């Protein structure tokens, strides 16, 4: 079984710095790490720094969508890692800073990898300075930042040297209130001892702190069908009324005036539309908790 660690955290929090320190520590310990990195833009800027760190197997997902990267793409890249390299000891997954941790875990828990991968947990990097000014973020982004913290098994409170001692104490208390079960480690430039992460996310600890995923949460899914074309604005207004327990939606929605149903993706309040050039089934899959009563008002 290959251990898998998911590194989460908002844009610019220091995930890549933590990743590079982890790679160095694993290599020093004689282990073979591999990296799956979800880049937000078109160019592999962060992943270039990983390749500079030496002979580390790397797969990347470019143009990471704020809404949903697509678990099928993540599955494909994981499959490629496992097929191309047979000596991997640890897989480190760095999500784009605009991703919900549940999104990446969906793919890792694919039945294709059930006998090969063992997810150890989520390490979230919290930017101390950004956390102080979090109220300046838009409501949706603010909520995403908090979700990344709530889903963590270990919290690295990074850039702790950029705030005062008083601010640091306040932030630590607020993080503990958001996530009472995750240890909080103050870090500078993403430097965190991997042995601490490994020990904290040992099998015994993981049993007490279940991984947030479809395997361990009461997540359910439902299919929503459309009997007529709808206005794009109607859909977006509807999404604003959904509870926070709707984590993801993906499907094809018939839009008034558009020939083929459009690809619609939604994750934690954020919406993305893409045109389709062939006729697709007019239905939407919703994933979340307690979603049984949610319907599209046709």
Coordinates of C-alpha atoms in Angstrom, one line a residue:
X1 CA 0.0 0.0 0.0
X2 CA 1.2 3.5 -0.9
X3 CA 0.6 6.2 1.6
X4 CA -1.2 9.3 0.3
X5 CA -1.1 12.7 1.9
X6 CA -3.3 15.6 0.6
X7 CA -1.9 19.1 1.0
X8 CA -4.6 21.7 1.0
X9 CA -4.8 25.4 1.7
X10 CA -5.8 28.7 0.1
X11 CA -3.9 30.3 -2.8
X12 CA -0.5 31.6 -1.7
X13 CA -0.6 30.0 1.7
X14 CA 2.7 28.1 1.3
X15 CA 1.6 24.6 0.2
X16 CA 4.4 24.3 -2.4
X17 CA 7.0 25.3 0.2
X18 CA 5.7 22.7 2.6
X19 CA 5.7 20.2 -0.3
X20 CA 9.3 20.8 -1.2
X21 CA 10.4 20.5 2.5
X22 CA 8.4 17.2 2.7
X23 CA 10.1 15.8 -0.5
X24 CA 13.5 16.6 0.9
X25 CA 12.8 14.9 4.2
X26 CA 11.3 11.8 2.5
X27 CA 14.3 11.5 0.2
X28 CA 16.7 11.9 3.1
X29 CA 14.9 9.1 4.8
X30 CA 15.5 6.8 1.8
X31 CA 11.9 6.9 0.6
X32 CA 10.6 7.5 -3.0
X33 CA 8.0 10.3 -3.1
X34 CA 5.8 11.1 -6.0
X35 CA 3.7 14.2 -6.6
X36 CA 0.3 14.9 -8.1
X37 CA 0.0 18.7 -8.4
X38 CA -3.1 20.6 -9.5
X39 CA -2.0 23.9 -11.1
X40 CA -4.5 26.8 -11.3
X41 CA -3.1 28.4 -14.5
X42 CA -2.0 27.3 -17.9
X43 CA 1.8 27.1 -17.1
X44 CA 3.3 24.6 -14.6
X45 CA 4.9 27.3 -12.5
X46 CA 4.8 25.5 -9.1
X47 CA 5.5 22.1 -10.5
X48 CA 8.7 23.5 -12.1
X49 CA 10.0 24.0 -8.6
X50 CA 9.2 20.4 -7.8
X51 CA 11.1 19.0 -10.8
X52 CA 14.1 21.2 -9.7
X53 CA 14.2 19.3 -6.4
X54 CA 15.5 16.2 -8.1
X55 CA 14.2 12.9 -9.5
X56 CA 10.6 13.0 -8.2
X57 CA 7.8 11.4 -10.3
X58 CA 5.3 14.2 -11.0
X59 CA 1.9 14.4 -12.7
X60 CA 0.1 17.6 -13.0
X61 CA -3.4 18.9 -13.8
X62 CA -3.2 22.3 -15.5
X63 CA -5.9 24.9 -15.6
X64 CA -7.4 23.7 -12.3
X65 CA -11.0 25.0 -12.2
X66 CA -12.1 26.9 -9.1
X67 CA -15.3 24.9 -9.3
X68 CA -14.2 21.3 -10.0
X69 CA -11.1 19.9 -11.5
X70 CA -12.9 16.7 -12.4
X71 CA -12.2 13.5 -10.5
X72 CA -11.8 11.5 -13.7
X73 CA -8.7 13.6 -14.7
X74 CA -7.3 13.1 -11.2
X75 CA -7.9 9.3 -11.5
X76 CA -6.2 9.2 -14.8
X77 CA -3.1 11.0 -13.5
X78 CA -3.0 8.8 -10.5
X79 CA -3.3 5.7 -12.7
X80 CA -0.4 7.1 -14.8
X81 CA 1.8 7.5 -11.8
X82 CA 1.1 4.0 -10.6
X83 CA 1.8 2.5 -14.1
X84 CA 4.9 4.5 -14.9
X85 CA 6.6 4.0 -11.5
X86 CA 6.7 0.8 -9.5
X87 CA 8.9 2.0 -6.6
X88 CA 6.8 4.8 -5.1
X89 CA 6.5 4.8 -1.3
X90 CA 4.5 8.0 -0.8
X91 CA 2.2 10.1 -3.0
X92 CA 1.8 13.8 -2.1
X93 CA -1.2 15.6 -3.7
X94 CA -1.1 19.3 -3.7
X95 CA -4.5 20.8 -4.6
X96 CA -5.0 24.1 -6.3
X97 CA -5.6 26.8 -3.6
X98 CA -9.2 27.2 -4.8
X99 CA -10.2 23.6 -4.4
X100 CA -12.3 21.9 -1.7
X101 CA -10.4 19.0 -0.2
X102 CA -13.4 16.6 -0.8
X103 CA -12.9 17.1 -4.5
X104 CA -9.4 15.5 -4.6
X105 CA -10.3 12.7 -2.2
X106 CA -13.2 11.6 -4.4
X107 CA -10.7 10.5 -7.0
X108 CA -8.2 8.9 -4.6
X109 CA -11.0 6.7 -3.2
X110 CA -11.7 5.3 -6.6
X111 CA -12.3 1.6 -6.5
X112 CA -9.4 1.3 -9.1
X113 CA -6.9 2.1 -6.3
X114 CA -8.6 0.5 -3.3
X115 CA -5.9 -2.1 -3.0
X116 CA -2.9 0.2 -3.7
X117 CA -3.5 3.5 -2.0
X118 CA -3.9 4.3 1.6
X119 CA -5.0 7.9 2.3
X120 CA -3.4 9.1 5.6
X121 CA -5.1 12.5 5.8
X122 CA -5.3 16.2 4.9
X123 CA -2.7 18.7 5.9
X124 CA -4.0 22.3 5.5
X125 CA -1.7 25.2 5.3
X126 CA -3.3 28.3 6.8
X127 CA -1.8 31.7 5.9
X128 CA -1.6 33.6 9.2
X129 CA -1.6 37.1 7.5
X130 CA -4.5 36.3 5.2
X131 CA -6.5 34.8 8.1
X132 CA -6.2 38.1 9.9
X133 CA -7.7 39.9 6.9
X134 CA -10.1 37.1 5.9
X135 CA -13.1 39.4 6.2
X136 CA -11.9 41.3 3.2
X137 CA -12.5 38.2 1.0
X138 CA -15.7 37.7 -0.8
X139 CA -18.2 35.6 1.2
X140 CA -17.8 32.5 -1.0
X141 CA -14.0 32.6 -0.9
X142 CA -14.0 33.3 2.8
X143 CA -16.2 30.2 3.2
X144 CA -13.9 28.1 1.1
X145 CA -10.9 29.1 3.2
X146 CA -12.8 28.1 6.4
X147 CA -13.8 24.8 4.8
X148 CA -10.2 23.9 4.0
X149 CA -9.4 24.4 7.7
X150 CA -12.4 22.4 9.0
X151 CA -11.5 19.4 6.9
X152 CA -7.8 19.3 8.0
X153 CA -6.2 16.6 10.1
X154 CA -3.1 18.7 10.6
X155 CA -3.0 22.5 10.3
X156 CA 0.3 24.3 9.5
X157 CA -0.2 27.9 10.6
X158 CA 2.3 29.4 8.1
X159 CA 3.8 32.8 7.8
X160 CA 3.6 33.0 11.6
X161 CA 6.5 35.5 11.6
X162 CA 4.4 38.1 9.7
X163 CA 1.9 38.7 12.5
X164 CA 2.3 39.8 16.1
X165 CA 2.3 37.4 19.1
X166 CA -1.1 38.7 20.1
X167 CA -2.5 38.1 16.6
X168 CA -0.9 34.6 16.5
X169 CA -2.5 33.6 19.8
X170 CA -5.9 34.9 18.5
X171 CA -5.6 33.1 15.2
X172 CA -4.6 29.8 16.9
X173 CA -7.6 30.0 19.1
X174 CA -9.9 30.7 16.2
X175 CA -8.5 27.8 14.2
X176 CA -8.9 25.5 17.2
X177 CA -12.6 26.6 17.4
X178 CA -13.1 25.8 13.7
X179 CA -11.3 22.4 14.0
X180 CA -10.9 21.2 17.6
X181 CA -9.4 17.8 16.5
X182 CA -6.5 19.0 14.3
X183 CA -3.2 19.9 15.9
X184 CA -2.0 23.4 14.9
X185 CA 1.7 23.9 14.2
X186 CA 3.2 27.4 13.7
X187 CA 5.5 27.4 10.7
X188 CA 7.7 29.8 8.7
X189 CA 8.2 29.3 5.0
X190 CA 6.4 26.0 5.2
X191 CA 9.0 24.2 7.3
X192 CA 7.2 21.4 9.1
X193 CA 8.8 18.1 10.3
X194 CA 7.2 15.3 8.2
X195 CA 7.8 12.8 11.0
X196 CA 5.2 14.9 13.0
X197 CA 2.7 14.7 10.1
X198 CA 3.4 11.0 9.7
X199 CA 3.0 10.3 13.5
X200 CA -0.2 12.4 13.8
X201 CA -1.8 10.7 10.8
X202 CA -0.8 7.2 11.9
X203 CA -3.4 4.5 11.5
X204 CA -4.4 4.8 15.2
X205 CA -5.0 8.5 14.8
X206 CA -6.8 8.2 11.5
X207 CA -9.2 5.8 13.1
X208 CA -10.2 8.5 15.5
X209 CA -10.3 11.2 12.8
X210 CA -12.0 9.7 9.7
X211 CA -11.0 11.0 6.3
X212 CA -13.6 13.4 4.9
X213 CA -14.8 11.6 1.8
X214 CA -17.6 9.6 0.3
X215 CA -16.3 6.6 2.1
X216 CA -16.5 8.0 5.6
X217 CA -19.1 10.8 5.5
X218 CA -22.8 10.4 5.0
X219 CA -22.4 11.8 1.5
X220 CA -25.1 11.0 -0.9
X221 CA -25.9 11.8 -4.5
X222 CA -29.0 12.4 -6.5
X223 CA -29.8 13.0 -10.1
X224 CA -31.8 16.1 -11.2
X225 CA -33.5 16.0 -14.6
X226 CA -34.7 18.9 -16.7
X227 CA -37.9 18.7 -18.8
X228 CA -37.4 22.0 -20.6
X229 CA -34.6 24.5 -21.4
X230 CA -34.0 27.0 -18.6
X231 CA -32.4 30.4 -18.3
X232 CA -28.8 30.4 -17.2
X233 CA -29.6 33.1 -14.6
X234 CA -32.3 30.8 -13.1
X235 CA -29.8 28.1 -12.4
X236 CA -27.3 30.5 -10.9
X237 CA -30.0 32.0 -8.6
X238 CA -31.0 28.5 -7.6
X239 CA -27.4 27.6 -6.6
X240 CA -27.3 30.6 -4.3
X241 CA -30.2 29.2 -2.3
X242 CA -28.5 25.8 -1.8
X243 CA -27.2 24.8 1.7
X244 CA -23.5 24.6 2.3
X245 CA -23.9 20.8 2.5
X246 CA -24.1 20.6 -1.3
X247 CA -20.4 20.0 -2.1
X248 CA -20.5 19.4 -5.8
X249 CA -22.8 19.3 -8.9
X250 CA -21.8 18.4 -12.4
X251 CA -23.9 17.7 -15.4
X252 CA -25.5 19.0 -18.6
X253 CA -28.3 21.6 -18.5
X254 CA -30.4 22.7 -21.4
X255 CA -30.2 26.5 -21.8
X256 CA -32.7 28.6 -23.6
X257 CA -31.3 29.6 -27.0
X258 CA -28.4 27.2 -26.9
X259 CA -28.4 24.2 -29.3
X260 CA -26.8 21.6 -26.9
X261 CA -27.0 21.3 -23.1
X262 CA -24.1 23.1 -21.5
X263 CA -21.7 21.5 -19.1
X264 CA -22.3 22.9 -15.6
X265 CA -20.0 22.5 -12.7
X266 CA -20.5 23.7 -9.1
X267 CA -18.4 23.3 -6.0
X268 CA -18.8 25.1 -2.8
X269 CA -20.8 28.0 -4.2
X270 CA -18.7 28.5 -7.3
X271 CA -20.1 28.0 -10.8
X272 CA -18.6 27.2 -14.1
X273 CA -20.2 26.8 -17.5
X274 CA -18.7 25.3 -20.7
X275 CA -20.3 24.8 -24.1
X276 CA -20.8 21.3 -25.5
X277 CA -20.8 20.5 -29.2
X278 CA -22.8 17.3 -29.1
X279 CA -26.1 16.4 -27.6
X280 CA -25.6 15.2 -24.0
X281 CA -28.1 13.8 -21.4
X282 CA -30.0 16.6 -19.7
X283 CA -29.3 15.8 -16.1
X284 CA -27.3 17.0 -13.2
X285 CA -25.6 14.9 -10.5
X286 CA -25.5 16.5 -7.0
X287 CA -23.2 15.3 -4.2
X288 CA -23.5 16.4 -0.6
X289 CA -25.0 15.7 2.8
X290 CA -28.7 15.8 3.6
X291 CA -29.6 16.6 0.0
X292 CA -32.6 14.3 -0.3
X293 CA -35.2 17.1 -0.3
X294 CA -33.4 19.4 -2.7
X295 CA -35.2 19.7 -6.1
X296 CA -35.0 21.8 -9.2
X297 CA -38.3 23.8 -9.3
X298 CA -39.4 23.0 -12.8

